[in-house]
């Protein structure tokens, strides 16, 4: 209990640092680009366009049968990108900030937390792209859209846990980055981003159903696109995955953090 | 005398630090498994610090001397909380400014202005406070014309000036400088010395590593002498530096190895 309180206090003390680090990331990301932050919206919008074109026309079979494929697709893509971006950046964050960490004591988990926050901010910008797609396709806005906060927040916590775990491995083994990239590519196909799992065979469906990302994506679709809100299953699974991931991530990070500086 | 002057501001209590040699770091899984099959990962360990104990009093200007690799930087990092010692304990009462050392903790892609804010918030200051100190920092570092230039285009002396200015932005209780005064021109060195003396008269405790014995003798009232991780002697400067000047390498104590 006491440690939790201390941690929260430390966190409060470093809130400006968090803010400053996020600003830094934005500046560096868009430095020397003419359109700047607009890319945060344009990028998912254009990617969505490309994917709708590819899956909707070339592979007619997949897009077919899915009502409002464009919105369906962009939601999956937004959530998955948030996860991939957040975890990959969090993974590298501790090592990348070695110059700071070698010079002054700062709680090291600040950096993974910052990266997930940055990815979340990016994701919220991309929500503008989603809004545009919904507007263009005349998707009615159901009142359940307010519930979208839940899957988003839970996915953020889930990503943080995974990011903490990855970053504590990455300090010791740089291979983790390559393995994670490959794994994410695999995961992208198993997260029902551009297809409906019910189109798949039973075996494949089971595999998809044990993938937490599938649940986060489906929860958001249910709130935003289908207007069905959150089923008890979604509530529970979203929460449990986030909680377990965070606990495992924190445990691994805490166990190793004192050794980090020696390996940077 | 006031009672507070008799309680140390920094207590180094039986501190040891054990390192793997650099080649023992496995950066890829393959190297790790190769090391594992070769009879364990950690056969090449040594103590960069062995059972070091001493105390620093408030208002001391403490010098750390010793040959290269004797463990001075390691000790400073343990005091500032960057490293956690393998054994023993360091107690610090008060705020510590970031370690000033070569290749300071800046983001080289950012400009000086952005780095000042980033470093300030690292120390837990509010943006408002940093803004109020901004002009002073810039004036001290004399980098007015380079404020919006990314640090990667700076010379190492310029970076050191900025680092010193940022670290002394407020009056910290403890200031630690590791060989910083060896870069930069003599004017800057004089300026830093003056600034440290000024901070010290305001009650700041300073720890200084320098290879210039003249500088140590000029500035420090006490010194600690490290030799391969052992604390050889510590005490008043005048008692120790004469011996250090005539120190011969053959007399040094070898570093401890774990059995
Ligand atoms: N992170 C590290 N990993 C392994 N060995 C280290 C590490 N940092 C320092 N050392 C070793 O510890 C010894 C003391 O180093 P250091 O404290 O930098 O000496 P000094 O500052 O007195 O020159 C050296 O032999 C150095 O190689
Ligand atoms: Mg050194």
Coordinates of C-alpha atoms and ligand atoms in Angstrom, one line a residue:
Chain A
X1 CA 0.0 0.0 0.0
X2 CA 2.8 2.4 1.0
X3 CA 4.7 1.7 -2.1
X4 CA 1.7 2.3 -4.3
X5 CA 1.2 5.6 -2.6
X6 CA 4.9 6.5 -3.0
X7 CA 4.7 5.6 -6.7
X8 CA 1.7 7.7 -7.3
X9 CA 3.4 10.6 -5.5
X10 CA 6.5 10.2 -7.7
X11 CA 4.2 10.1 -10.7
X12 CA 2.6 13.4 -9.7
X13 CA 6.0 15.0 -9.2
X14 CA 6.9 14.0 -12.8
X15 CA 3.7 15.0 -14.5
X16 CA 5.5 17.9 -16.3
X17 CA 8.2 15.6 -17.4
X18 CA 5.6 13.3 -18.9
X19 CA 4.0 16.2 -20.7
X20 CA 7.3 17.5 -21.9
X21 CA 8.4 14.1 -23.2
X22 CA 5.1 13.8 -25.1
X23 CA 5.6 17.2 -26.6
X24 CA 9.2 16.3 -27.5
X25 CA 7.9 13.2 -29.4
X26 CA 5.5 15.3 -31.3
X27 CA 8.1 17.8 -32.3
X28 CA 10.5 15.2 -33.4
X29 CA 7.9 13.2 -35.3
X30 CA 6.7 16.2 -37.3
X31 CA 9.9 18.3 -37.5
X32 CA 10.5 19.2 -41.1
X33 CA 7.3 17.9 -42.5
X34 CA 5.2 20.5 -44.3
X35 CA 1.8 19.1 -43.2
X36 CA 3.0 18.3 -39.7
X37 CA 0.4 17.1 -37.3
X38 CA -2.2 16.7 -40.1
X39 CA -0.4 13.5 -40.9
X40 CA -1.8 12.0 -37.7
X41 CA -5.2 12.2 -39.3
X42 CA -4.2 11.8 -43.0
X43 CA -2.1 8.7 -42.4
X44 CA -4.9 6.4 -41.1
X45 CA -7.4 8.0 -43.5
X46 CA -5.3 7.2 -46.5
X47 CA -4.3 3.7 -45.2
X48 CA -8.0 3.0 -44.7
X49 CA -8.7 4.1 -48.2
X50 CA -6.1 1.9 -49.6
X51 CA -7.3 -1.1 -47.6
X52 CA -10.9 -0.5 -48.5
X53 CA -9.9 -0.4 -52.1
X54 CA -7.8 -3.5 -51.8
X55 CA -10.1 -5.7 -49.7
X56 CA -13.3 -4.3 -51.1
X57 CA -12.6 -4.7 -54.7
X58 CA -9.7 -7.1 -55.3
X59 CA -10.6 -9.7 -52.7
X60 CA -14.3 -9.2 -53.0
X61 CA -15.0 -12.2 -50.8
X62 CA -13.7 -10.7 -47.5
X63 CA -15.2 -7.3 -47.6
X64 CA -18.5 -8.8 -48.6
X65 CA -21.0 -9.6 -46.0
X66 CA -19.5 -7.1 -43.6
X67 CA -21.8 -4.2 -43.3
X68 CA -20.1 -0.8 -43.5
X69 CA -16.8 -2.3 -44.3
X70 CA -14.9 1.0 -44.2
X71 CA -15.8 1.8 -40.6
X72 CA -15.3 -1.8 -39.6
X73 CA -11.9 -1.7 -41.1
X74 CA -10.7 1.6 -39.8
X75 CA -11.7 0.7 -36.2
X76 CA -9.7 -2.5 -36.3
X77 CA -6.8 -0.7 -37.8
X78 CA -6.8 2.2 -35.3
X79 CA -6.8 -0.1 -32.3
X80 CA -4.2 -2.4 -33.7
X81 CA -1.9 0.4 -34.6
X82 CA -2.3 1.9 -31.2
X83 CA -1.2 -1.4 -29.7
X84 CA 1.7 -2.0 -32.1
X85 CA 2.9 1.6 -31.8
X86 CA 2.6 1.8 -28.1
X87 CA 4.3 -1.5 -27.4
X88 CA 7.1 -1.1 -29.9
X89 CA 7.9 2.5 -28.7
X90 CA 7.7 1.5 -25.1
X91 CA 10.1 -1.4 -25.7
X92 CA 12.8 0.9 -26.9
X93 CA 12.0 3.8 -24.6
X94 CA 14.1 2.9 -21.6
X95 CA 17.2 2.2 -23.7
X96 CA 16.8 5.3 -25.8
X97 CA 16.7 7.5 -22.7
X98 CA 20.0 6.1 -21.5
X99 CA 21.7 9.5 -21.5
X100 CA 19.2 10.8 -19.0
X101 CA 19.1 7.7 -16.9
X102 CA 22.9 7.6 -16.6
X103 CA 22.9 11.1 -15.2
X104 CA 20.1 11.4 -12.8
X105 CA 17.7 9.2 -10.9
X106 CA 14.3 9.2 -12.5
X107 CA 11.7 6.4 -12.1
X108 CA 12.4 4.4 -15.2
X109 CA 8.8 3.4 -15.8
X110 CA 8.1 7.0 -16.8
X111 CA 9.4 6.2 -20.3
X112 CA 7.2 3.2 -21.2
X113 CA 4.2 5.1 -19.7
X114 CA 5.1 8.2 -21.8
X115 CA 5.2 6.1 -25.0
X116 CA 1.9 4.5 -24.4
X117 CA 0.4 8.0 -23.7
X118 CA 2.0 9.3 -26.9
X119 CA 0.5 6.4 -28.8
X120 CA -2.9 7.1 -27.2
X121 CA -2.7 10.7 -28.2
X122 CA -1.9 9.7 -31.8
X123 CA -4.8 7.3 -31.7
X124 CA -7.1 10.0 -30.6
X125 CA -6.0 12.1 -33.5
X126 CA -6.7 9.2 -35.8
X127 CA -10.2 9.2 -34.3
X128 CA -10.7 12.3 -36.4
X129 CA -10.1 10.1 -39.4
X130 CA -12.6 7.6 -38.1
X131 CA -15.1 10.5 -37.7
X132 CA -14.5 11.5 -41.3
X133 CA -15.1 8.0 -42.5
X134 CA -18.3 7.7 -40.5
X135 CA -19.5 11.0 -41.8
X136 CA -18.8 10.1 -45.4
X137 CA -20.4 6.6 -45.1
X138 CA -23.4 8.1 -43.2
X139 CA -23.0 5.8 -40.3
X140 CA -25.6 6.7 -37.6
X141 CA -24.1 7.5 -34.3
X142 CA -25.5 5.3 -31.6
X143 CA -25.6 6.6 -28.0
X144 CA -23.4 3.7 -27.0
X145 CA -20.5 5.6 -28.6
X146 CA -19.8 7.0 -25.1
X147 CA -18.8 3.5 -24.0
X148 CA -15.9 3.6 -26.4
X149 CA -13.8 5.0 -23.6
X150 CA -13.8 1.6 -21.9
X151 CA -12.1 -0.6 -24.6
X152 CA -9.7 2.3 -25.4
X153 CA -8.6 2.7 -21.8
X154 CA -8.3 -1.0 -21.2
X155 CA -6.3 -1.4 -24.4
X156 CA -4.0 1.4 -23.1
X157 CA -3.4 -0.5 -19.9
X158 CA -2.9 -3.8 -21.7
X159 CA -0.4 -2.2 -24.0
X160 CA 1.4 -0.6 -21.1
X161 CA 1.8 -4.0 -19.4
X162 CA 3.2 -5.6 -22.6
X163 CA 5.4 -2.5 -23.1
X164 CA 6.9 -2.8 -19.6
X165 CA 7.6 -6.4 -20.1
X166 CA 9.2 -5.9 -23.5
X167 CA 11.3 -2.9 -22.4
X168 CA 12.8 -4.8 -19.5
X169 CA 13.8 -7.6 -21.9
X170 CA 15.0 -5.3 -24.6
X171 CA 17.7 -3.7 -22.4
X172 CA 19.3 -7.1 -22.1
X173 CA 18.5 -8.6 -25.5
X174 CA 18.2 -6.5 -28.6
X175 CA 16.8 -9.4 -30.5
X176 CA 13.5 -8.8 -28.8
X177 CA 12.7 -6.0 -31.2
X178 CA 12.9 -8.1 -34.3
X179 CA 11.0 -10.9 -32.7
X180 CA 8.3 -8.5 -31.7
X181 CA 8.0 -7.0 -35.1
X182 CA 7.4 -10.4 -36.7
X183 CA 5.0 -11.4 -33.9
X184 CA 3.0 -8.2 -34.5
X185 CA 2.7 -9.0 -38.2
X186 CA 1.4 -12.4 -37.3
X187 CA -0.9 -10.9 -34.7
X188 CA -2.4 -8.4 -37.2
X189 CA -3.7 -11.3 -39.3
X190 CA -5.2 -12.9 -36.2
X191 CA -7.0 -9.9 -34.8
X192 CA -10.0 -9.7 -37.2
X193 CA -9.0 -6.3 -38.6
X194 CA -10.3 -6.8 -42.1
X195 CA -12.5 -9.9 -41.9
X196 CA -15.2 -11.2 -39.7
X197 CA -14.2 -14.3 -37.7
X198 CA -17.5 -15.9 -38.4
X199 CA -16.4 -16.3 -42.0
X200 CA -13.6 -18.6 -40.7
X201 CA -13.6 -22.3 -39.8
X202 CA -14.1 -23.3 -36.1
X203 CA -10.5 -23.9 -35.4
X204 CA -9.4 -20.5 -36.6
X205 CA -12.3 -18.9 -34.7
X206 CA -11.0 -20.4 -31.5
X207 CA -7.5 -19.0 -32.1
X208 CA -8.9 -15.6 -32.8
X209 CA -11.0 -15.7 -29.7
X210 CA -8.0 -16.2 -27.4
X211 CA -6.4 -13.1 -28.8
X212 CA -7.0 -10.1 -26.5
X213 CA -6.8 -7.6 -29.4
X214 CA -9.7 -9.3 -31.0
X215 CA -11.7 -8.5 -27.9
X216 CA -10.6 -4.9 -27.7
X217 CA -11.3 -4.3 -31.4
X218 CA -14.7 -6.0 -31.2
X219 CA -15.7 -4.1 -28.1
X220 CA -15.0 -0.8 -29.8
X221 CA -16.9 -1.9 -32.9
X222 CA -19.8 -2.9 -30.8
X223 CA -19.9 0.6 -29.2
X224 CA -19.3 2.7 -32.2
X225 CA -20.5 0.8 -35.2
X226 CA -23.1 -1.7 -34.2
X227 CA -24.6 0.3 -31.3
X228 CA -24.9 -2.8 -29.1
X229 CA -22.8 -1.5 -26.2
X230 CA -20.6 -3.9 -24.2
X231 CA -21.6 -7.4 -23.3
X232 CA -20.6 -8.8 -19.9
X233 CA -18.1 -11.0 -21.7
X234 CA -16.5 -8.0 -23.2
X235 CA -16.4 -6.0 -20.0
X236 CA -14.8 -8.9 -18.2
X237 CA -12.3 -10.1 -20.8
X238 CA -11.2 -6.5 -21.6
X239 CA -10.5 -5.9 -17.9
X240 CA -8.9 -9.2 -17.1
X241 CA -6.4 -9.0 -20.0
X242 CA -5.5 -5.5 -19.0
X243 CA -5.0 -6.4 -15.4
X244 CA -3.0 -9.5 -16.0
X245 CA -0.8 -7.8 -18.5
X246 CA -0.1 -4.8 -16.2
X247 CA 0.7 -7.0 -13.2
X248 CA 3.1 -9.2 -15.2
X249 CA 4.7 -6.1 -16.8
X250 CA 5.2 -4.3 -13.5
X251 CA 6.6 -7.4 -11.9
X252 CA 9.2 -8.0 -14.7
X253 CA 10.1 -4.4 -14.8
X254 CA 10.6 -4.0 -11.1
X255 CA 12.6 -7.1 -10.8
X256 CA 15.1 -5.9 -13.4
X257 CA 15.1 -2.1 -13.3
X258 CA 18.1 -1.8 -11.0
X259 CA 20.2 -3.7 -13.5
X260 CA 19.2 -1.6 -16.5
X261 CA 21.8 1.1 -16.1
X262 CA 24.6 -1.4 -16.1
X263 CA 23.6 -2.6 -19.6
X264 CA 23.0 0.7 -21.3
Chain B
X1 CA 28.0 25.0 16.7
X2 CA 24.6 24.3 15.3
X3 CA 23.7 20.6 15.6
X4 CA 22.9 20.2 11.9
X5 CA 26.6 20.7 11.0
X6 CA 27.5 17.5 12.8
X7 CA 25.2 15.3 10.9
X8 CA 26.6 14.2 7.5
X9 CA 24.7 15.2 4.4
X10 CA 26.0 12.1 2.6
X11 CA 26.9 8.9 4.3
X12 CA 28.6 6.2 2.3
X13 CA 28.3 3.1 4.4
X14 CA 30.2 0.0 3.4
X15 CA 29.5 0.4 -0.3
X16 CA 30.6 -2.2 -2.8
X17 CA 29.9 -2.3 -6.5
X18 CA 30.4 -5.4 -8.5
X19 CA 30.6 -5.3 -12.3
X20 CA 30.7 -7.8 -15.1
X21 CA 33.3 -6.8 -17.5
X22 CA 31.9 -5.2 -20.6
X23 CA 32.5 -8.2 -22.8
X24 CA 30.2 -10.2 -20.6
X25 CA 27.2 -8.2 -21.6
X26 CA 25.0 -10.2 -23.9
X27 CA 23.2 -8.0 -26.3
X28 CA 21.7 -10.8 -28.3
X29 CA 20.2 -14.1 -27.3
X30 CA 22.8 -16.0 -29.3
X31 CA 25.6 -14.5 -27.2
X32 CA 23.7 -15.3 -24.1
X33 CA 23.3 -18.9 -24.9
X34 CA 26.9 -19.2 -26.0
X35 CA 28.0 -17.7 -22.7
X36 CA 25.6 -20.1 -20.8
X37 CA 27.1 -23.2 -22.5
X38 CA 30.6 -21.9 -21.7
X39 CA 30.0 -22.5 -18.0
X40 CA 28.0 -19.6 -16.7
X41 CA 27.5 -16.1 -17.7
X42 CA 29.3 -14.3 -14.9
X43 CA 32.8 -15.6 -14.6
X44 CA 34.6 -12.3 -15.1
X45 CA 33.4 -10.2 -12.2
X46 CA 35.3 -7.6 -10.2
X47 CA 34.7 -5.0 -7.6
X48 CA 34.8 -1.4 -8.9
X49 CA 34.2 -0.4 -5.3
X50 CA 35.1 -2.5 -2.2
X51 CA 33.7 -1.7 1.1
X52 CA 34.0 2.1 0.9
X53 CA 32.8 4.2 3.9
X54 CA 33.1 7.9 4.6
X55 CA 30.9 10.8 5.3
X56 CA 30.5 14.2 3.7
X57 CA 29.4 17.2 5.9
X58 CA 27.1 20.0 4.8
X59 CA 29.1 22.8 3.2
X60 CA 32.1 20.5 2.3
X61 CA 33.8 21.0 -1.0
X62 CA 34.8 17.4 -1.4
X63 CA 37.4 16.2 -4.0
X64 CA 37.6 12.7 -5.3
X65 CA 41.0 11.7 -6.6
X66 CA 42.5 8.5 -8.0
X67 CA 43.8 7.1 -11.2
X68 CA 41.6 6.3 -14.2
X69 CA 39.4 3.3 -13.5
X70 CA 39.7 3.7 -9.7
X71 CA 35.9 3.9 -9.3
X72 CA 35.3 7.6 -8.9
X73 CA 32.5 7.9 -11.5
X74 CA 31.0 4.7 -10.1
X75 CA 30.9 6.2 -6.6
X76 CA 29.3 9.4 -7.9
X77 CA 26.7 7.5 -9.7
X78 CA 25.8 5.5 -6.6
X79 CA 25.6 8.8 -4.6
X80 CA 23.3 10.3 -7.2
X81 CA 21.1 7.2 -7.2
X82 CA 21.8 6.2 -10.8
X83 CA 23.4 2.9 -9.7
X84 CA 22.2 0.8 -6.9
X85 CA 25.2 -0.6 -5.0
X86 CA 25.7 -4.4 -4.8
X87 CA 26.2 -4.1 -1.1
X88 CA 26.1 -1.3 1.5
X89 CA 24.1 1.9 1.6
X90 CA 24.3 5.5 0.7
X91 CA 22.1 8.0 2.7
X92 CA 21.6 11.5 1.2
X93 CA 19.8 14.3 3.0
X94 CA 18.8 16.9 0.4
X95 CA 18.4 17.5 -3.3
X96 CA 21.0 16.5 -5.8
X97 CA 21.5 18.3 -9.0
X98 CA 22.0 16.0 -12.0
X99 CA 25.5 14.6 -12.3
X100 CA 27.5 17.0 -14.5
X101 CA 29.7 14.9 -16.7
X102 CA 31.0 14.7 -20.2
X103 CA 28.4 13.9 -22.8
X104 CA 25.7 15.2 -20.5
X105 CA 22.1 13.9 -20.6
X106 CA 20.6 15.9 -23.4
X107 CA 18.6 14.9 -26.4
X108 CA 20.9 15.8 -29.2
X109 CA 18.1 16.1 -31.7
X110 CA 16.4 18.9 -29.7
X111 CA 17.4 22.5 -29.5
X112 CA 19.0 24.1 -26.5
X113 CA 15.7 25.8 -25.6
X114 CA 13.8 22.5 -25.7
X115 CA 16.5 20.7 -23.7
X116 CA 16.5 23.3 -21.0
X117 CA 12.8 22.6 -20.5
X118 CA 13.2 18.9 -20.8
X119 CA 16.0 18.8 -18.2
X120 CA 14.2 21.2 -15.9
X121 CA 11.1 19.0 -15.8
X122 CA 13.3 15.9 -15.3
X123 CA 14.3 17.6 -12.1
X124 CA 10.7 18.1 -11.2
X125 CA 10.4 21.8 -11.8
X126 CA 7.3 23.4 -13.2
X127 CA 7.5 24.9 -16.7
X128 CA 6.6 28.3 -15.1
X129 CA 9.6 28.1 -12.8
X130 CA 11.9 27.1 -15.7
X131 CA 10.7 30.1 -17.7
X132 CA 11.5 32.3 -14.8
X133 CA 15.1 30.9 -14.7
X134 CA 15.5 30.7 -18.5
X135 CA 17.3 34.0 -19.1
X136 CA 19.7 33.3 -16.4
X137 CA 20.6 29.9 -17.8
X138 CA 21.1 31.3 -21.3
X139 CA 23.2 34.1 -19.9
X140 CA 25.4 31.8 -18.0
X141 CA 26.0 29.5 -20.9
X142 CA 26.5 32.4 -23.3
X143 CA 24.6 30.5 -26.0
X144 CA 22.1 33.2 -26.9
X145 CA 22.6 32.9 -30.7
X146 CA 22.4 29.1 -30.6
X147 CA 19.2 28.7 -28.7
X148 CA 17.3 27.2 -31.5
X149 CA 20.0 25.0 -33.0
X150 CA 19.8 21.3 -32.3
X151 CA 22.5 20.2 -29.9
X152 CA 24.1 17.8 -32.3
X153 CA 25.5 20.9 -34.0
X154 CA 27.2 22.1 -30.8
X155 CA 30.8 21.6 -29.8
X156 CA 31.5 19.5 -26.7
X157 CA 32.5 22.7 -24.8
X158 CA 29.2 24.3 -25.7
X159 CA 27.3 21.3 -24.4
X160 CA 29.2 21.3 -21.2
X161 CA 28.4 24.9 -20.7
X162 CA 24.7 24.2 -21.1
X163 CA 24.9 21.2 -18.8
X164 CA 26.6 23.2 -16.1
X165 CA 24.1 26.1 -16.5
X166 CA 21.1 23.7 -16.3
X167 CA 22.4 21.8 -13.3
X168 CA 23.0 24.9 -11.3
X169 CA 19.7 26.5 -12.3
X170 CA 18.6 26.4 -8.7
X171 CA 20.7 26.2 -5.6
X172 CA 20.8 22.4 -5.0
X173 CA 21.8 21.0 -1.7
X174 CA 24.4 18.8 -3.5
X175 CA 26.2 19.4 -6.7
X176 CA 28.3 16.7 -8.3
X177 CA 30.8 17.4 -11.1
X178 CA 32.7 14.7 -12.8
X179 CA 35.7 15.9 -14.8
X180 CA 33.6 18.6 -16.3
X181 CA 36.1 21.3 -15.9
X182 CA 38.5 19.7 -18.2
X183 CA 36.5 20.7 -21.3
X184 CA 35.8 24.2 -22.2
X185 CA 38.2 27.1 -22.4
X186 CA 39.9 28.6 -19.4
X187 CA 37.3 31.4 -19.2
X188 CA 34.6 28.9 -18.8
X189 CA 36.5 27.0 -16.2
X190 CA 37.0 30.2 -14.2
X191 CA 33.3 30.9 -14.5
X192 CA 32.4 27.4 -13.3
X193 CA 34.8 27.7 -10.4
X194 CA 33.3 31.0 -9.4
X195 CA 29.8 29.6 -9.7
X196 CA 30.6 26.6 -7.6
X197 CA 32.3 28.8 -4.9
X198 CA 29.2 31.0 -5.0
X199 CA 26.9 28.0 -4.5
X200 CA 29.1 26.7 -1.8
X201 CA 29.0 30.0 0.2
X202 CA 25.2 29.6 -0.1
X203 CA 25.4 26.3 1.7
X204 CA 25.6 23.8 -1.2
X205 CA 27.8 20.8 -0.8
X206 CA 30.0 20.1 -3.8
X207 CA 31.7 16.9 -4.9
X208 CA 34.3 17.3 -7.6
X209 CA 36.3 14.9 -9.6
X210 CA 39.3 16.4 -11.3
X211 CA 42.7 15.2 -12.6
X212 CA 44.2 18.5 -11.8
X213 CA 45.6 18.3 -8.3
X214 CA 46.2 22.1 -8.4
X215 CA 42.5 22.6 -8.9
X216 CA 41.6 20.1 -6.1
X217 CA 44.0 21.9 -3.7
X218 CA 42.7 25.2 -4.7
X219 CA 39.0 24.4 -4.3
X220 CA 38.5 21.4 -2.0
X221 CA 38.7 21.4 1.8
X222 CA 38.6 17.6 2.0
X223 CA 39.4 14.7 -0.4
X224 CA 38.9 11.0 -0.7
X225 CA 41.4 8.9 -2.5
X226 CA 40.3 5.8 -4.4
X227 CA 42.6 3.1 -5.6
X228 CA 41.1 0.2 -7.6
X229 CA 37.9 0.5 -5.7
X230 CA 39.5 0.8 -2.2
X231 CA 39.3 4.0 -0.2
X232 CA 42.9 4.6 0.4
X233 CA 42.7 7.7 2.5
X234 CA 40.3 10.5 3.2
X235 CA 40.5 13.7 5.2
X236 CA 41.8 17.2 4.9
X237 CA 43.2 18.1 1.5
X238 CA 46.5 19.3 2.8
X239 CA 47.1 15.9 4.5
X240 CA 46.5 13.8 1.4
X241 CA 47.5 15.5 -1.8
X242 CA 51.2 15.6 -1.0
X243 CA 51.2 11.8 -0.7
X244 CA 49.0 11.4 -3.8
X245 CA 51.5 13.5 -5.8
X246 CA 54.3 11.1 -5.0
X247 CA 52.1 8.0 -5.4
X248 CA 53.7 5.2 -7.4
X249 CA 51.7 2.7 -9.4
X250 CA 53.5 -0.2 -7.8
X251 CA 52.1 0.6 -4.4
X252 CA 48.5 0.4 -5.5
X253 CA 46.1 -2.2 -4.1
X254 CA 44.7 -4.6 -6.7
X255 CA 40.9 -4.7 -7.3
X256 CA 39.0 -7.3 -5.4
X257 CA 37.6 -10.3 -7.3
X258 CA 34.7 -12.4 -6.0
X259 CA 35.9 -15.8 -4.9
Ligands
LIG1 N1 28.7 -0.3 -16.4 C1 29.9 -0.9 -16.2 N2 30.0 -2.2 -16.5 C2 31.2 -2.8 -16.3 N3 32.2 -2.2 -15.8 C3 32.2 -0.9 -15.5 C4 31.0 -0.2 -15.7 N4 31.2 1.1 -15.4 C5 32.5 1.2 -14.9 N5 33.1 0.0 -15.0 C6 34.5 -0.3 -14.6 O1 34.6 0.0 -13.3 C7 35.9 0.6 -13.0 C8 35.8 1.9 -12.4 O2 35.3 2.8 -13.4 P1 35.0 4.4 -13.1 O3 34.2 4.5 -11.9 O4 34.5 5.0 -14.4 O5 36.5 4.9 -12.9 P2 37.0 6.4 -12.8 O6 35.8 7.3 -13.0 O7 37.7 6.5 -11.5 O8 38.0 6.6 -13.9 C9 36.6 0.5 -14.4 O9 37.5 -0.6 -14.4 C10 35.5 0.4 -15.4 O10 35.9 -0.3 -16.5
LIG2 MG1 35.4 8.8 -14.4

